[in-house]
Amino acid sequence: MQCSLLHDLAPRAAKLWGDRPFLLRWLASGGLQPPISFAAFASWTELACAELRSLGVTRGTRVAVLAHACADSLALSLAVPAVGGILINLNWRHSEPTLRSLIASMDCELLVISRGLAELGRRLGAVGSVRALLMLEGCEAEPGVQSVREHAFSCDPALRRDGGGAAAEADGAPSSHQPSARGGAAPSDVAVVMFTSGTSSLPKAVPLTHCALLWSCAAKEAAEADVLGLVSPGLALQRGEASGMEAHRGTLAFLPTFHVIGFTNNFLFNLHAGVPCLLHCDAPTVPVTGRLILRACAELRPSIVDTVPALLEALVPLTAEECAPLAECAAVLYGGSSLAEHTAVSLREGGVRLCSQYGQTELGGMAMLGHPSAPHGA
């Protein structure tokens, strides 16, 4: 049972893995929050589809997302292509003039804003063809100019003004978990537009198709099995083997979803493979550091940590005891730049399995994975 369209991932995962945990929401100040199951997430995605249709999103509508990764933004990421729209993932680290230029050039009609970004989002909502703002997670309460163009939305029953409504089903037995609507999409159609970093010029728009993103998920799944011996539940099912559910404890990246590795390797892949996705839920107020990742690893015990060299380099020196949470992982993946020699030596001495990875925005995710036995995991 393989998917050919991005938005078929959630209903497929709901059928295969049902009430097993999918989104593990972690707060630096409050620890692990109640998880969202595969089945519940499929229901949340259906709710997001209904909300988008009510706002007039149809085939070809460009929906820009300015959001920290949260359950609502992830559900909407699948709902947009499900109703025929194109998801435009904006980088909130870009300057306001750059974001204005990108929104106008992409002819976006709807702007989705998450908690912590309301003030910026309201200013950007006056750009070009934007006709409505969708405010997630209760961020409509943040300071700013309120208007009739703003629509508050959350899939979470605790945040919904209607007392839960259909969202309440997410914690019970959802419906048939059929795809909400295929939106007339074909596998070769553009599902998502990401942007390059724009360090030397205006960020370049990179259109990614359904089939390219799904290929990337399957390639990562195969690479983890071949290089690391880590078989996902999805691959175990495909091979007719015993479930890999207990072996694969999920991925921890804490990368934003405007980053292709954060979007593909720590969200789409997880739905495809049937493994938990770990979310840093207070990202709007708590910056990601190496120590934060180390602490999250100790509490959440993921199989894979996906990060960048700068965060690893900030950790050393580490004692063997401090290294233990990373050493318990099947691998720590890093990419984007080279890793300092002293950091690689220190982490390896602590028992950490390092693997370099290579990916590009244009490729939709990871393309190559190094071996932990090679120098620096290259």
Coordinates of C-alpha atoms in Angstrom, one line a residue:
M1 CA 0.0 0.0 0.0
Q2 CA 2.2 2.8 -1.3
C3 CA 1.2 6.4 -1.8
S4 CA 1.5 8.3 -5.0
L5 CA 0.3 11.6 -3.6
L6 CA 1.6 13.5 -0.5
H7 CA -1.8 13.8 1.2
D8 CA -2.4 10.1 1.1
L9 CA 0.3 9.6 3.7
A10 CA -1.9 10.4 6.7
P11 CA -4.9 8.1 5.9
R12 CA -2.5 5.3 4.9
A13 CA -0.6 5.7 8.2
A14 CA -3.9 5.8 10.2
K15 CA -4.9 2.5 8.6
L16 CA -1.6 0.8 9.2
W17 CA -0.6 2.1 12.6
G18 CA -3.8 3.6 14.1
D19 CA -3.4 4.6 17.7
R20 CA 0.4 4.3 17.9
P21 CA 2.1 7.6 18.7
F22 CA 3.0 9.8 15.8
L23 CA 3.6 13.4 17.0
L24 CA 5.5 13.5 20.3
R25 CA 5.2 17.1 21.4
W26 CA 8.0 18.2 23.8
L27 CA 8.3 21.4 25.9
A28 CA 11.6 22.4 27.3
S29 CA 9.7 23.7 30.3
G30 CA 7.1 21.0 30.6
G31 CA 8.5 17.8 29.1
L32 CA 6.5 15.4 26.9
Q33 CA 2.9 16.4 26.2
P34 CA 0.1 14.0 25.3
P35 CA 1.1 12.4 22.0
I36 CA -1.0 12.6 18.8
S37 CA -1.6 9.2 17.2
F38 CA -1.4 8.4 13.5
A39 CA -5.2 8.0 13.5
A40 CA -5.7 11.3 15.3
F41 CA -3.3 13.2 12.9
A42 CA -5.3 11.9 9.9
S43 CA -8.5 13.3 11.5
W44 CA -6.7 16.6 12.2
T45 CA -5.7 16.7 8.5
E46 CA -9.3 16.2 7.5
L47 CA -10.3 19.1 9.7
A48 CA -7.7 21.3 8.1
C49 CA -9.0 20.4 4.7
A50 CA -12.5 21.5 5.7
E51 CA -11.1 24.8 7.0
L52 CA -9.2 25.5 3.8
R53 CA -12.3 24.7 1.6
S54 CA -14.3 27.2 3.7
L55 CA -11.7 29.8 2.9
G56 CA -12.0 29.2 -0.8
V57 CA -8.8 27.2 -1.3
T58 CA -9.1 25.2 -4.6
R59 CA -6.9 23.7 -7.3
G60 CA -3.9 26.0 -7.9
T61 CA -4.4 28.3 -4.8
R62 CA -1.1 29.3 -3.4
V63 CA -1.1 29.0 0.4
A64 CA 1.9 30.6 2.2
V65 CA 2.9 29.1 5.6
L66 CA 4.9 31.3 8.1
A67 CA 5.1 28.9 11.0
H68 CA 7.1 27.2 13.6
A69 CA 6.5 23.5 13.4
C70 CA 3.4 22.5 15.3
A71 CA 0.7 20.0 15.0
D72 CA -1.6 22.5 13.3
S73 CA 0.9 23.6 10.7
L74 CA 1.9 20.0 9.9
A75 CA -1.8 19.0 9.4
L76 CA -2.2 22.0 7.1
S77 CA 0.9 21.1 5.1
L78 CA -0.9 17.9 3.9
A79 CA -4.3 19.6 3.7
V80 CA -3.2 22.2 1.2
P81 CA -2.3 19.7 -1.6
A82 CA -5.3 17.6 -0.6
V83 CA -7.7 20.3 -1.7
G84 CA -5.7 21.1 -4.8
G85 CA -3.6 24.0 -3.5
I86 CA 0.2 24.5 -3.5
L87 CA 2.0 24.9 -0.2
I88 CA 4.5 27.7 0.0
N89 CA 6.9 27.2 2.9
L90 CA 8.3 30.6 4.0
N91 CA 11.5 31.0 6.0
W92 CA 10.7 33.3 9.0
R93 CA 14.4 34.0 9.3
H94 CA 14.4 35.9 6.1
S95 CA 14.1 39.7 6.3
E96 CA 10.7 41.3 6.0
P97 CA 11.4 42.9 2.7
T98 CA 12.5 39.5 1.3
L99 CA 9.4 37.8 2.6
R100 CA 7.2 40.5 1.0
S101 CA 8.9 40.0 -2.3
L102 CA 8.5 36.2 -2.1
I103 CA 4.8 36.4 -1.2
A104 CA 4.1 38.8 -4.0
S105 CA 6.1 36.9 -6.6
M106 CA 4.4 33.6 -5.7
D107 CA 0.9 35.3 -5.9
C108 CA -0.1 33.8 -2.5
E109 CA -3.8 34.2 -1.5
L110 CA -3.8 32.8 2.0
L111 CA -1.2 33.3 4.7
V112 CA -1.0 30.8 7.6
I113 CA 0.7 32.1 10.7
S114 CA 1.7 30.3 13.9
R115 CA 2.2 31.4 17.5
G116 CA 5.1 33.8 17.9
L117 CA 4.9 35.2 14.4
A118 CA 1.5 37.0 14.5
E119 CA 2.9 40.5 14.4
L120 CA 5.1 39.9 11.4
G121 CA 2.4 37.9 9.7
R122 CA -0.2 40.7 10.0
R123 CA 2.2 43.1 8.3
L124 CA 2.9 40.6 5.5
G125 CA -0.9 40.0 5.1
A126 CA -1.2 43.3 3.3
V127 CA 1.1 42.1 0.5
G128 CA 0.0 41.4 -3.1
S129 CA -2.9 39.0 -3.5
V130 CA -3.2 37.8 0.1
R131 CA -6.9 38.0 1.0
A132 CA -7.0 36.1 4.3
L133 CA -4.8 35.2 7.3
L134 CA -5.2 31.8 9.1
M135 CA -4.0 32.2 12.7
L136 CA -2.9 28.9 14.3
E137 CA -2.6 27.8 18.0
G138 CA -4.5 30.8 19.4
C139 CA -1.9 33.3 18.0
E140 CA -4.8 35.6 17.1
A141 CA -4.6 36.7 20.8
E142 CA -1.0 38.1 20.2
P143 CA -0.6 41.9 19.8
G144 CA -1.5 43.3 16.4
V145 CA -4.2 44.8 14.3
Q146 CA -7.2 42.5 14.4
S147 CA -9.4 42.4 11.2
V148 CA -12.2 40.5 9.5
R149 CA -9.5 39.0 7.3
E150 CA -8.2 37.0 10.2
H151 CA -9.5 33.5 10.9
A152 CA -8.5 31.6 14.0
F153 CA -8.0 27.9 13.6
S154 CA -6.7 24.9 15.5
C155 CA -7.2 21.2 15.2
D156 CA -6.7 20.8 18.9
P157 CA -10.1 20.5 20.8
A158 CA -8.6 22.5 23.7
L159 CA -8.1 25.5 21.4
R160 CA -11.1 25.3 19.2
R161 CA -13.8 27.9 19.9
D162 CA -16.6 25.4 19.0
G163 CA -15.6 23.2 21.9
G164 CA -13.9 20.6 19.8
G165 CA -16.5 19.8 17.2
A166 CA -15.2 17.3 14.7
A167 CA -11.7 17.6 16.2
A168 CA -13.0 15.7 19.2
E169 CA -13.1 12.7 17.0
A170 CA -9.3 12.8 16.7
D171 CA -9.0 11.3 20.1
G172 CA -11.6 8.6 19.4
A173 CA -12.2 6.3 16.5
P174 CA -11.9 8.4 13.4
S175 CA -13.9 7.7 10.2
S176 CA -12.7 5.5 7.4
H177 CA -9.5 7.5 6.9
Q178 CA -9.9 7.8 3.2
P179 CA -8.0 10.6 1.6
S180 CA -10.1 13.8 2.1
A181 CA -9.9 14.8 -1.5
R182 CA -7.4 14.3 -4.2
G183 CA -7.8 17.8 -5.5
G184 CA -7.3 16.5 -9.0
A185 CA -3.6 16.1 -8.4
A186 CA -1.2 13.9 -10.3
P187 CA 2.1 12.6 -8.8
S188 CA 4.1 14.9 -11.1
D189 CA 2.2 18.0 -9.9
V190 CA 4.0 20.5 -7.7
A191 CA 2.9 20.0 -4.1
V192 CA 5.2 22.3 -2.2
V193 CA 7.5 25.2 -2.9
M194 CA 10.6 25.6 -0.7
F195 CA 13.2 28.3 -0.9
T196 CA 17.0 28.3 -0.9
S197 CA 18.7 30.1 2.0
G198 CA 19.3 33.3 -0.1
T199 CA 22.7 34.0 1.5
S200 CA 24.1 35.5 -1.6
S201 CA 21.0 36.7 -3.4
L202 CA 17.2 36.6 -3.3
P203 CA 16.1 33.1 -2.2
K204 CA 15.2 30.9 -5.2
A205 CA 11.9 29.2 -5.3
V206 CA 12.2 25.4 -5.6
P207 CA 9.0 23.6 -6.7
L208 CA 8.8 20.0 -5.4
T209 CA 6.4 17.4 -6.8
H210 CA 4.5 14.7 -4.9
C211 CA 6.6 11.9 -6.5
A212 CA 9.9 13.6 -5.7
L213 CA 9.1 14.1 -2.0
L214 CA 7.8 10.6 -1.7
W215 CA 10.9 9.2 -3.4
S216 CA 13.0 11.0 -0.9
C217 CA 11.1 9.4 2.0
A218 CA 11.6 5.9 0.5
A219 CA 15.2 6.6 -0.2
K220 CA 15.9 7.7 3.4
E221 CA 14.0 4.6 4.7
A222 CA 16.1 2.3 2.5
A223 CA 19.4 4.1 3.5
E224 CA 18.7 3.7 7.2
A225 CA 18.1 0.0 6.8
D226 CA 21.1 -0.6 4.6
V227 CA 23.6 1.6 6.4
L228 CA 22.4 1.6 10.0
G229 CA 20.4 -1.7 10.1
L230 CA 17.4 0.4 11.3
V231 CA 14.3 -1.1 9.7
S232 CA 11.2 1.0 9.9
P233 CA 7.7 -0.4 10.4
G234 CA 6.8 0.6 6.8
L235 CA 9.8 -1.2 5.4
A236 CA 9.3 -4.3 7.6
L237 CA 5.7 -4.4 6.3
Q238 CA 6.9 -4.1 2.7
R239 CA 9.4 -6.9 3.2
G240 CA 7.0 -9.1 5.1
E241 CA 9.2 -9.0 8.1
A242 CA 8.3 -8.6 11.8
S243 CA 7.3 -5.0 12.7
G244 CA 10.1 -2.5 13.1
M245 CA 7.9 -0.4 15.4
E246 CA 9.8 -1.2 18.6
A247 CA 13.2 -0.9 16.9
H248 CA 12.7 2.6 15.5
R249 CA 11.9 5.1 18.2
G250 CA 11.6 8.1 15.9
T251 CA 13.5 11.1 14.7
L252 CA 14.6 14.2 16.5
A253 CA 15.6 17.2 14.3
F254 CA 14.1 20.3 15.8
L255 CA 14.7 21.8 12.3
P256 CA 12.1 24.2 11.0
T257 CA 9.8 23.0 8.3
F258 CA 11.0 25.7 5.9
H259 CA 14.2 23.6 5.9
V260 CA 13.8 20.6 3.5
I261 CA 15.4 18.2 6.0
G262 CA 13.1 19.4 8.7
F263 CA 10.0 19.0 6.4
T264 CA 10.9 15.8 4.7
N265 CA 13.2 13.9 7.1
N266 CA 11.3 14.7 10.3
F267 CA 7.7 14.8 9.1
L268 CA 6.9 13.3 5.7
F269 CA 9.3 10.4 6.2
N270 CA 7.8 9.6 9.6
L271 CA 4.3 9.3 8.1
H272 CA 5.7 7.2 5.3
A273 CA 7.7 4.9 7.5
G274 CA 5.4 4.7 10.5
V275 CA 7.8 6.2 13.1
P276 CA 7.3 8.9 15.7
C277 CA 8.1 12.6 14.9
L278 CA 9.4 14.6 17.8
L279 CA 8.4 18.3 17.9
H280 CA 10.0 21.2 19.8
C281 CA 6.7 22.9 20.8
D282 CA 8.2 26.0 22.5
A283 CA 10.4 26.9 19.5
P284 CA 8.8 30.4 19.4
T285 CA 10.4 31.3 22.7
V286 CA 13.2 28.7 23.4
P287 CA 16.0 28.6 20.8
V288 CA 17.5 25.3 19.7
T289 CA 21.0 24.7 21.2
G290 CA 23.2 21.6 21.4
R291 CA 22.4 21.3 25.1
L292 CA 18.7 21.5 24.4
I293 CA 19.0 18.6 21.9
L294 CA 21.0 16.6 24.4
R295 CA 18.4 17.1 27.0
A296 CA 15.5 16.2 24.6
C297 CA 17.4 13.1 23.6
A298 CA 17.7 12.0 27.2
E299 CA 13.9 12.4 27.7
L300 CA 12.6 11.2 24.4
R301 CA 15.2 8.6 23.4
P302 CA 14.9 8.9 19.6
S303 CA 16.6 6.4 17.2
I304 CA 17.9 9.2 14.9
V305 CA 19.1 12.7 15.7
D306 CA 19.3 15.0 12.7
T307 CA 21.2 18.2 13.2
V308 CA 24.0 20.6 12.0
P309 CA 27.7 20.6 13.0
A310 CA 27.6 23.9 14.8
L311 CA 25.2 22.5 17.4
L312 CA 27.4 19.4 17.9
E313 CA 30.6 21.5 18.1
A314 CA 29.0 23.6 20.8
L315 CA 28.6 20.5 23.0
V316 CA 32.2 19.4 23.3
P317 CA 33.9 18.6 25.5
L318 CA 31.5 16.0 26.9
T319 CA 31.9 13.3 29.5
A320 CA 30.9 9.8 28.7
E321 CA 27.9 10.2 30.9
E322 CA 26.9 13.4 29.1
C323 CA 27.3 11.6 25.8
A324 CA 25.1 8.7 26.8
P325 CA 21.8 10.1 25.3
L326 CA 23.4 10.5 21.9
A327 CA 25.2 7.2 22.2
E328 CA 21.9 5.4 22.7
C329 CA 20.7 6.6 19.2
A330 CA 21.2 4.4 16.2
A331 CA 23.0 7.4 14.6
V332 CA 23.5 11.2 14.8
L333 CA 23.2 12.6 11.3
Y334 CA 24.7 15.9 10.4
G335 CA 25.0 18.0 7.2
G336 CA 25.3 21.4 5.7
S337 CA 29.0 21.8 6.5
S338 CA 32.0 19.8 7.7
L339 CA 32.4 18.7 11.3
A340 CA 35.4 19.8 13.3
E341 CA 37.9 17.0 13.9
H342 CA 38.0 17.5 17.6
T343 CA 34.2 17.3 17.8
A344 CA 34.1 14.0 15.8
V345 CA 36.8 12.5 18.0
S346 CA 35.2 13.6 21.2
L347 CA 31.7 12.2 20.2
R348 CA 33.1 9.0 18.9
E349 CA 35.0 8.4 22.1
G350 CA 31.7 8.8 23.9
G351 CA 30.2 6.0 21.7
V352 CA 28.2 8.2 19.3
R353 CA 27.7 6.9 15.8
L354 CA 28.1 9.8 13.5
C355 CA 26.9 9.8 9.9
S356 CA 27.2 12.7 7.5
Q357 CA 24.4 13.3 5.1
Y358 CA 24.0 15.3 1.9
G359 CA 20.8 16.8 0.7
Q360 CA 19.6 19.8 -1.3
T361 CA 16.4 21.8 -1.3
E362 CA 16.3 21.0 -5.1
L363 CA 16.3 17.2 -4.2
G364 CA 13.5 17.4 -1.7
G365 CA 15.6 15.9 1.2
M366 CA 18.5 13.6 1.9
A367 CA 20.3 12.1 -1.2
M368 CA 23.4 10.5 0.4
L369 CA 24.1 9.0 3.8
G370 CA 27.6 8.3 5.1
H371 CA 28.7 5.2 7.1
P372 CA 29.3 5.4 10.8
S373 CA 32.6 3.5 10.4
A374 CA 34.1 6.0 7.9
P375 CA 36.1 9.0 9.0
H376 CA 33.6 11.6 10.4
G377 CA 30.8 9.2 9.3
A378 CA 31.3 10.4 5.7

